[in-house]
């Protein structure tokens, strides 16, 4: 990692580019032209300009001082967990709370170092199962169910 | 998209060609409130659900899906299979206004109307210490000082906004007033009390929340509780702006089989007319207005057309 | 009001009344303490039950769950650095560092005592001065509210641990996220790129839970995995001795006052109060140098203020019929269902019911002490489980809680992505509290600014014709510049 090519610089550059793109989009998207205070992009533009300015300052600060990040101990572990968490939140509605939660619990427990298969399976079935039983069937505040049955 | 639709249609055909439909309902029915738990729509639906459950003979539960002035729930429901197990309670704004002003994935043809449940006329009102006693006073004052007076709303495109637009556009003075939208009726009512806005429009129940004076009512006749308050037509507002009701009813996605619609509609009618729900309506100030599937569909479609005038007037 | 208290007590001290208060408060604390499940979801869970209850117990149940969950939110904020609700985000700043030092029990003790004082004082204020305070609230129109929110925004500087620039940047990202969706004045969609899922915008709770709770899980997965929980020494609440309160009472009193005043103003809310109070403590407390490193005053500032809001929010609700926040709006709707019209005559027409509600609210705050102590003892062994079990449970509960906030599955994905984004930003030293402030205050800042400009025909300088707005703006400028002046003065002698 050099002083100019590192994680911090990279993240700040992305923040800067995102803000610039969003700012540009306020001109390309069609908005009704109704004068300053009435315009829907009046306030967002102020915020985006501040965002761009601040990320420039932060970028310069980082380039001057170049502090190091705390290293990630288990990169693979982390990557698996992040992928699992995003997939979980994405598919929860489609496949129901129970199935997705059980699958996520297995991954999460393994990532955090649990190796006993019995514990993993029991946890993955009992915890989401209890929540589904409580909310769907006792409180009648249903969580999403799977396409296969309306019980879970 | 077309592949998905045809796949859904195929799945449907398979599902409902079988005699299984005769056994409807065989699992719990979900009523969706497109607003937050604890709001007016939600509580109405929760008061209605037990009676509907009794009439249909299968468990019925209410769930909430809020956001985007109700369009998020409606958009999500419109993409579901029309099994009749999922219905939403949609109001005039969610079903007829929002789809005409926003780019949402549903329109007038996306629904199977099941039944209407409630319809309350709206009123235009002012604070009780306001100098305005009649709409004539208002018109005179606004003409004398254009740009001075402000009307509020609970948000752009909301029922409260449409009421004030119908009033002032109907009288031809809309562009001489300022519109100040708020987030929800609560803050707007506060500003009406404080005097930062002069006019607000909502239903009778909401008007009673404050010390307010009605100036006109968007109904076909005068209200029982306010015999001295003129109707909009009497004030000189012409159709279609002279009548405005906050109505709502149950909608399922388009294409629900007829026998299922019949069962749902029958249960809805029984529930609406049940003693328990009538009692609930009295205590909560709900004005019951029941329509069967055919009537409701015709009403819904005519409202969809009529409200275009309002949308244009409001500049939405 | 006071003369109806005997009748009010007659309603309260029945088996049903007492049971409602105890059960409701317990449930509120437990639900509030679960990461992801905040006041909104807690109230949604009990709402169906209130429909079949009579007037007073129905409202008391809602109140108990509300007050309990606001207090409960501080528990998860302190123990696992994940605020259950935005209003306890400021509690994390000092509560969690204390817990990391092994003083979790003591941190909870401070939070409990501060919460109770905040709640009790606000209950008394509610009983004796509701009409006067309601009249004060009416003085706050859009322009005054704008100035107040501007003052709130200056808190971003004080809660920025580490780099102020990064704190401000976090704040801007937060404000921007809150702007996605429908425009509040003309209703057009912004930054949705024709995707209807985005029409309702990014949900505040989904983002808050993502950047705090989920990113915390990722942080821990990226570090060395420990099989033992860091809460291994946690045995329950430890109360600070009375002598330890010496030198902290002024801060407590100020925090309670801030909470009360801000709570009274509709549409500002508990999170605003907690942050403003925290910023004020950081400016004036004798322990200000230790803020952010596990200083009890930081916990006191935040907790006393956010609990004082609960009583404050009832003022406009009861005196004017105008809900102070989302939860009091639910209460009003429930009253309507029970045949009571909320409005200016609410207290006049129903003195006994309102008396019972106010007295019940006082009792609920008293109940926080024994129930908090008891529940923390019961829960302590559960919290000492392996990190793996705890982290998995946190993610499942967060998903469940976020699903119930609006019933919108899209919010789940928002939470997931906010977790990833929060994790990346936290690694670069971005503080997350400013992001929450930005998201909480952003929409009101924009709405009131534009409302004000409509009222003054686009003349921003006309805002300062309002004395309240002028004073608040001066305070905001002072709050921003004082730390700079102080720093400059300190540098000179050296």
JSON list of N, CA and C in Angstrom, two decimals, chain C residues 171-199:
[
{"chain": "C", "resi": 171, "resn": "UNK", "atom": "N", "xyz": [-22.33, 13.58, 8.26]},
{"chain": "C", "resi": 171, "resn": "UNK", "atom": "CA", "xyz": [-23.59, 14.30, 8.42]},
{"chain": "C", "resi": 171, "resn": "UNK", "atom": "C", "xyz": [-24.23, 14.60, 7.08]},
{"chain": "C", "resi": 172, "resn": "UNK", "atom": "N", "xyz": [-23.42, 15.03, 6.12]},
{"chain": "C", "resi": 172, "resn": "UNK", "atom": "CA", "xyz": [-23.95, 15.36, 4.78]},
{"chain": "C", "resi": 172, "resn": "UNK", "atom": "C", "xyz": [-24.51, 14.10, 4.12]},
{"chain": "C", "resi": 173, "resn": "UNK", "atom": "N", "xyz": [-23.79, 12.98, 4.27]},
{"chain": "C", "resi": 173, "resn": "UNK", "atom": "CA", "xyz": [-24.28, 11.73, 3.69]},
{"chain": "C", "resi": 173, "resn": "UNK", "atom": "C", "xyz": [-25.63, 11.38, 4.32]},
{"chain": "C", "resi": 174, "resn": "UNK", "atom": "N", "xyz": [-25.71, 11.57, 5.64]},
{"chain": "C", "resi": 174, "resn": "UNK", "atom": "CA", "xyz": [-26.98, 11.30, 6.33]},
{"chain": "C", "resi": 174, "resn": "UNK", "atom": "C", "xyz": [-28.10, 12.17, 5.81]},
{"chain": "C", "resi": 175, "resn": "UNK", "atom": "N", "xyz": [-27.83, 13.48, 5.67]},
{"chain": "C", "resi": 175, "resn": "UNK", "atom": "CA", "xyz": [-28.87, 14.38, 5.15]},
{"chain": "C", "resi": 175, "resn": "UNK", "atom": "C", "xyz": [-29.28, 13.94, 3.75]},
{"chain": "C", "resi": 176, "resn": "UNK", "atom": "N", "xyz": [-28.27, 13.64, 2.92]},
{"chain": "C", "resi": 176, "resn": "UNK", "atom": "CA", "xyz": [-28.60, 13.27, 1.56]},
{"chain": "C", "resi": 176, "resn": "UNK", "atom": "C", "xyz": [-29.49, 12.03, 1.51]},
{"chain": "C", "resi": 177, "resn": "UNK", "atom": "N", "xyz": [-29.12, 11.02, 2.31]},
{"chain": "C", "resi": 177, "resn": "UNK", "atom": "CA", "xyz": [-29.92, 9.79, 2.32]},
{"chain": "C", "resi": 177, "resn": "UNK", "atom": "C", "xyz": [-31.37, 10.08, 2.67]},
{"chain": "C", "resi": 178, "resn": "UNK", "atom": "N", "xyz": [-31.57, 11.06, 3.57]},
{"chain": "C", "resi": 178, "resn": "UNK", "atom": "CA", "xyz": [-32.93, 11.37, 3.99]},
{"chain": "C", "resi": 178, "resn": "UNK", "atom": "C", "xyz": [-33.71, 12.11, 2.91]},
{"chain": "C", "resi": 179, "resn": "UNK", "atom": "N", "xyz": [-33.02, 12.63, 1.90]},
{"chain": "C", "resi": 179, "resn": "UNK", "atom": "CA", "xyz": [-33.71, 13.42, 0.87]},
{"chain": "C", "resi": 179, "resn": "UNK", "atom": "C", "xyz": [-34.22, 12.57, -0.28]},
{"chain": "C", "resi": 180, "resn": "UNK", "atom": "N", "xyz": [-33.73, 11.34, -0.38]},
{"chain": "C", "resi": 180, "resn": "UNK", "atom": "CA", "xyz": [-34.16, 10.47, -1.48]},
{"chain": "C", "resi": 180, "resn": "UNK", "atom": "C", "xyz": [-35.64, 10.16, -1.32]},
{"chain": "C", "resi": 181, "resn": "UNK", "atom": "N", "xyz": [-36.38, 10.23, -2.42]},
{"chain": "C", "resi": 181, "resn": "UNK", "atom": "CA", "xyz": [-37.81, 9.94, -2.35]},
{"chain": "C", "resi": 181, "resn": "UNK", "atom": "C", "xyz": [-38.62, 11.18, -2.71]},
{"chain": "C", "resi": 182, "resn": "UNK", "atom": "N", "xyz": [-39.85, 11.24, -2.22]},
{"chain": "C", "resi": 182, "resn": "UNK", "atom": "CA", "xyz": [-40.76, 12.33, -2.58]},
{"chain": "C", "resi": 182, "resn": "UNK", "atom": "C", "xyz": [-40.30, 13.67, -2.02]},
{"chain": "C", "resi": 183, "resn": "UNK", "atom": "N", "xyz": [-40.38, 14.69, -2.85]},
{"chain": "C", "resi": 183, "resn": "UNK", "atom": "CA", "xyz": [-40.09, 16.03, -2.41]},
{"chain": "C", "resi": 183, "resn": "UNK", "atom": "C", "xyz": [-41.23, 16.52, -1.52]},
{"chain": "C", "resi": 184, "resn": "UNK", "atom": "N", "xyz": [-40.95, 17.15, -0.37]},
{"chain": "C", "resi": 184, "resn": "UNK", "atom": "CA", "xyz": [-42.03, 17.48, 0.57]},
{"chain": "C", "resi": 184, "resn": "UNK", "atom": "C", "xyz": [-42.92, 18.64, 0.14]},
{"chain": "C", "resi": 185, "resn": "UNK", "atom": "N", "xyz": [-42.47, 19.45, -0.82]},
{"chain": "C", "resi": 185, "resn": "UNK", "atom": "CA", "xyz": [-43.27, 20.62, -1.19]},
{"chain": "C", "resi": 185, "resn": "UNK", "atom": "C", "xyz": [-44.10, 20.38, -2.44]},
{"chain": "C", "resi": 186, "resn": "UNK", "atom": "N", "xyz": [-43.50, 19.85, -3.50]},
{"chain": "C", "resi": 186, "resn": "UNK", "atom": "CA", "xyz": [-44.31, 19.65, -4.69]},
{"chain": "C", "resi": 186, "resn": "UNK", "atom": "C", "xyz": [-44.52, 18.17, -5.02]},
{"chain": "C", "resi": 187, "resn": "UNK", "atom": "N", "xyz": [-43.88, 17.27, -4.28]},
{"chain": "C", "resi": 187, "resn": "UNK", "atom": "CA", "xyz": [-44.19, 15.86, -4.42]},
{"chain": "C", "resi": 187, "resn": "UNK", "atom": "C", "xyz": [-43.44, 15.13, -5.52]},
{"chain": "C", "resi": 188, "resn": "UNK", "atom": "N", "xyz": [-42.56, 15.82, -6.23]},
{"chain": "C", "resi": 188, "resn": "UNK", "atom": "CA", "xyz": [-41.80, 15.12, -7.27]},
{"chain": "C", "resi": 188, "resn": "UNK", "atom": "C", "xyz": [-40.76, 14.21, -6.63]},
{"chain": "C", "resi": 189, "resn": "UNK", "atom": "N", "xyz": [-40.36, 13.17, -7.36]},
{"chain": "C", "resi": 189, "resn": "UNK", "atom": "CA", "xyz": [-39.38, 12.24, -6.81]},
{"chain": "C", "resi": 189, "resn": "UNK", "atom": "C", "xyz": [-37.97, 12.68, -7.13]},
{"chain": "C", "resi": 190, "resn": "UNK", "atom": "N", "xyz": [-37.09, 12.47, -6.15]},
{"chain": "C", "resi": 190, "resn": "UNK", "atom": "CA", "xyz": [-35.70, 12.87, -6.34]},
{"chain": "C", "resi": 190, "resn": "UNK", "atom": "C", "xyz": [-34.80, 11.67, -6.14]},
{"chain": "C", "resi": 191, "resn": "UNK", "atom": "N", "xyz": [-33.84, 11.52, -7.00]},
{"chain": "C", "resi": 191, "resn": "UNK", "atom": "CA", "xyz": [-32.81, 10.48, -6.87]},
{"chain": "C", "resi": 191, "resn": "UNK", "atom": "C", "xyz": [-33.41, 9.09, -6.75]},
{"chain": "C", "resi": 192, "resn": "UNK", "atom": "N", "xyz": [-34.57, 8.87, -7.35]},
{"chain": "C", "resi": 192, "resn": "UNK", "atom": "CA", "xyz": [-35.16, 7.54, -7.30]},
{"chain": "C", "resi": 192, "resn": "UNK", "atom": "C", "xyz": [-34.90, 6.80, -8.60]},
{"chain": "C", "resi": 193, "resn": "UNK", "atom": "N", "xyz": [-34.53, 7.51, -9.64]},
{"chain": "C", "resi": 193, "resn": "UNK", "atom": "CA", "xyz": [-34.22, 6.94, -10.94]},
{"chain": "C", "resi": 193, "resn": "UNK", "atom": "C", "xyz": [-35.30, 5.96, -11.39]},
{"chain": "C", "resi": 194, "resn": "UNK", "atom": "N", "xyz": [-36.57, 6.40, -11.21]},
{"chain": "C", "resi": 194, "resn": "UNK", "atom": "CA", "xyz": [-37.75, 5.65, -11.64]},
{"chain": "C", "resi": 194, "resn": "UNK", "atom": "C", "xyz": [-37.89, 4.27, -11.03]},
{"chain": "C", "resi": 195, "resn": "UNK", "atom": "N", "xyz": [-37.31, 4.09, -9.86]},
{"chain": "C", "resi": 195, "resn": "UNK", "atom": "CA", "xyz": [-37.44, 2.81, -9.18]},
{"chain": "C", "resi": 195, "resn": "UNK", "atom": "C", "xyz": [-38.45, 2.99, -8.05]},
{"chain": "C", "resi": 196, "resn": "UNK", "atom": "N", "xyz": [-39.64, 2.37, -8.16]},
{"chain": "C", "resi": 196, "resn": "UNK", "atom": "CA", "xyz": [-40.70, 2.66, -7.19]},
{"chain": "C", "resi": 196, "resn": "UNK", "atom": "C", "xyz": [-40.34, 2.23, -5.79]},
{"chain": "C", "resi": 197, "resn": "UNK", "atom": "N", "xyz": [-39.41, 1.29, -5.68]},
{"chain": "C", "resi": 197, "resn": "UNK", "atom": "CA", "xyz": [-39.00, 0.86, -4.34]},
{"chain": "C", "resi": 197, "resn": "UNK", "atom": "C", "xyz": [-38.39, 2.03, -3.57]},
{"chain": "C", "resi": 198, "resn": "UNK", "atom": "N", "xyz": [-37.81, 2.97, -4.32]},
{"chain": "C", "resi": 198, "resn": "UNK", "atom": "CA", "xyz": [-37.13, 4.10, -3.68]},
{"chain": "C", "resi": 198, "resn": "UNK", "atom": "C", "xyz": [-38.08, 5.27, -3.40]},
{"chain": "C", "resi": 199, "resn": "UNK", "atom": "N", "xyz": [-39.34, 5.16, -3.88]},
{"chain": "C", "resi": 199, "resn": "UNK", "atom": "CA", "xyz": [-40.26, 6.29, -3.72]},
{"chain": "C", "resi": 199, "resn": "UNK", "atom": "C", "xyz": [-40.45, 6.68, -2.26]}
]
